[in-house]
PDB file of C-alpha atoms in Angstrom:
ATOM      1  CA  MET G   1     -65.632   3.569 -17.350  1.00 87.00           C
ATOM      2  CA  THR G   2     -68.669   3.539 -15.071  1.00 92.00           C
ATOM      3  CA  ASN G   3     -69.983   0.371 -13.460  1.00 91.00           C
ATOM      4  CA  ASP G   4     -73.098   0.570 -15.657  1.00 92.00           C
ATOM      5  CA  GLU G   5     -70.953   0.782 -18.803  1.00 94.00           C
ATOM      6  CA  LEU G   6     -68.841  -2.123 -17.596  1.00 95.00           C
ATOM      7  CA  ILE G   7     -71.899  -4.262 -16.804  1.00 94.00           C
ATOM      8  CA  ALA G   8     -73.310  -3.461 -20.270  1.00 95.00           C
ATOM      9  CA  LYS G   9     -70.069  -4.642 -21.918  1.00 96.00           C
ATOM     10  CA  LEU G  10     -69.972  -7.765 -19.765  1.00 96.00           C
ATOM     11  CA  LYS G  11     -73.597  -8.557 -20.661  1.00 96.00           C
ATOM     12  CA  THR G  12     -72.677  -8.413 -24.355  1.00 96.00           C
ATOM     13  CA  ILE G  13     -69.753 -10.788 -23.764  1.00 97.00           C
ATOM     14  CA  ILE G  14     -71.748 -13.197 -21.588  1.00 96.00           C
ATOM     15  CA  ALA G  15     -74.948 -13.292 -23.700  1.00 96.00           C
ATOM     16  CA  PRO G  16     -73.963 -16.102 -26.124  1.00 97.00           C
ATOM     17  CA  TYR G  17     -73.117 -18.475 -23.251  1.00 96.00           C
ATOM     18  CA  ILE G  18     -76.007 -18.139 -20.813  1.00 94.00           C
ATOM     19  CA  GLN G  19     -78.437 -20.958 -20.081  1.00 92.00           C
ATOM     20  CA  ASP G  20     -80.873 -19.037 -17.862  1.00 92.00           C
ATOM     21  CA  GLU G  21     -82.616 -16.147 -19.637  1.00 92.00           C
ATOM     22  CA  ALA G  22     -84.471 -14.881 -16.557  1.00 93.00           C
ATOM     23  CA  ALA G  23     -81.295 -14.598 -14.501  1.00 93.00           C
ATOM     24  CA  PHE G  24     -79.564 -12.858 -17.413  1.00 94.00           C
ATOM     25  CA  LYS G  25     -82.338 -10.239 -17.679  1.00 94.00           C
ATOM     26  CA  ASN G  26     -81.847  -9.454 -13.988  1.00 93.00           C
ATOM     27  CA  LEU G  27     -78.045  -9.470 -14.199  1.00 94.00           C
ATOM     28  CA  SER G  28     -76.392  -7.415 -11.473  1.00 93.00           C
ATOM     29  CA  ALA G  29     -73.063  -7.279  -9.674  1.00 93.00           C
ATOM     30  CA  ASP G  30     -74.251 -10.181  -7.509  1.00 95.00           C
ATOM     31  CA  THR G  31     -74.992 -12.511 -10.455  1.00 96.00           C
ATOM     32  CA  ASP G  32     -72.942 -15.714 -10.317  1.00 96.00           C
ATOM     33  CA  PHE G  33     -71.856 -17.041 -13.722  1.00 96.00           C
ATOM     34  CA  VAL G  34     -72.264 -20.719 -12.865  1.00 94.00           C
ATOM     35  CA  LYS G  35     -75.019 -20.807 -10.225  1.00 95.00           C
ATOM     36  CA  ASP G  36     -77.285 -18.099 -11.672  1.00 96.00           C
ATOM     37  CA  LEU G  37     -76.571 -18.086 -15.411  1.00 96.00           C
ATOM     38  CA  LYS G  38     -75.793 -21.841 -15.637  1.00 96.00           C
ATOM     39  CA  ILE G  39     -72.604 -21.222 -17.625  1.00 95.00           C
ATOM     40  CA  ASN G  40     -70.378 -24.297 -17.771  1.00 94.00           C
ATOM     41  CA  SER G  41     -66.657 -24.203 -17.078  1.00 90.00           C
ATOM     42  CA  ALA G  42     -65.654 -24.487 -20.749  1.00 94.00           C
ATOM     43  CA  ASN G  43     -67.793 -21.474 -21.609  1.00 96.00           C
ATOM     44  CA  LEU G  44     -66.410 -19.608 -18.608  1.00 94.00           C
ATOM     45  CA  VAL G  45     -62.977 -19.927 -20.215  1.00 94.00           C
ATOM     46  CA  ASP G  46     -64.426 -18.517 -23.465  1.00 96.00           C
ATOM     47  CA  ILE G  47     -65.904 -15.589 -21.532  1.00 96.00           C
ATOM     48  CA  ILE G  48     -62.544 -14.879 -19.892  1.00 95.00           C
ATOM     49  CA  LEU G  49     -60.817 -14.903 -23.295  1.00 96.00           C
ATOM     50  CA  ASP G  50     -63.508 -12.585 -24.679  1.00 97.00           C
ATOM     51  CA  ILE G  51     -63.034 -10.227 -21.713  1.00 97.00           C
ATOM     52  CA  GLU G  52     -59.288 -10.148 -22.393  1.00 97.00           C
ATOM     53  CA  ASP G  53     -59.927  -9.257 -26.038  1.00 97.00           C
ATOM     54  CA  GLU G  54     -62.666  -6.699 -25.346  1.00 96.00           C
ATOM     55  CA  PHE G  55     -60.669  -4.745 -22.763  1.00 96.00           C
ATOM     56  CA  ASP G  56     -57.200  -5.497 -24.185  1.00 96.00           C
ATOM     57  CA  ILE G  57     -55.989  -6.917 -20.880  1.00 97.00           C
ATOM     58  CA  ARG G  58     -54.175 -10.083 -19.856  1.00 96.00           C
ATOM     59  CA  LEU G  59     -55.665 -12.141 -17.030  1.00 95.00           C
ATOM     60  CA  GLU G  60     -53.514 -14.358 -14.834  1.00 94.00           C
ATOM     61  CA  ASN G  61     -54.640 -17.795 -13.609  1.00 93.00           C
ATOM     62  CA  GLU G  62     -55.402 -16.378 -10.168  1.00 95.00           C
ATOM     63  CA  ASP G  63     -57.646 -13.734 -11.769  1.00 94.00           C
ATOM     64  CA  MET G  64     -59.482 -16.412 -13.723  1.00 91.00           C
ATOM     65  CA  GLU G  65     -60.044 -18.502 -10.594  1.00 92.00           C
ATOM     66  CA  LYS G  66     -61.635 -15.502  -8.854  1.00 94.00           C
ATOM     67  CA  MET G  67     -63.845 -14.511 -11.797  1.00 94.00           C
ATOM     68  CA  LEU G  68     -66.955 -16.401 -10.730  1.00 93.00           C
ATOM     69  CA  ASP G  69     -69.488 -13.588 -10.630  1.00 95.00           C
ATOM     70  CA  VAL G  70     -70.136 -10.210 -12.205  1.00 96.00           C
ATOM     71  CA  LYS G  71     -68.756  -8.254  -9.237  1.00 96.00           C
ATOM     72  CA  SER G  72     -65.441 -10.154  -9.331  1.00 96.00           C
ATOM     73  CA  ALA G  73     -65.186  -9.693 -13.095  1.00 96.00           C
ATOM     74  CA  MET G  74     -65.775  -5.945 -12.697  1.00 96.00           C
ATOM     75  CA  GLU G  75     -63.151  -5.630  -9.939  1.00 96.00           C
ATOM     76  CA  ILE G  76     -60.557  -7.574 -11.936  1.00 96.00           C
ATOM     77  CA  VAL G  77     -61.192  -5.639 -15.161  1.00 97.00           C
ATOM     78  CA  ASN G  78     -61.072  -2.302 -13.332  1.00 96.00           C
ATOM     79  CA  SER G  79     -57.810  -3.200 -11.581  1.00 95.00           C
ATOM     80  CA  LYS G  80     -56.222  -4.297 -14.891  1.00 95.00           C
ATOM     81  CA  LEU G  81     -57.396  -1.149 -16.676  1.00 94.00           C
ATOM     82  CA  SER G  82     -55.964   1.088 -13.962  1.00 91.00           C
ATOM     83  CA  HIS G  83     -52.425  -0.296 -14.433  1.00 80.00           C
TER      84      HIS G  83
END
């Protein structure tokens, strides 16, 4: 899966939870879920669960703690998919 394909899937997962439309339209690997998109911690948990379902992976607590921005989410998903 290319980075563009992965970002497109992540955008679909994240879309229902965002609070900042402008930041979402400019979403990139550097976008921070909380600071840029204004996603609260409860919704961040929902996003993580949706990512697990979408990619059929299991995320550990340490993965979840690191998943604060798009780049981290991409790295974690890619590492889980490669196993």
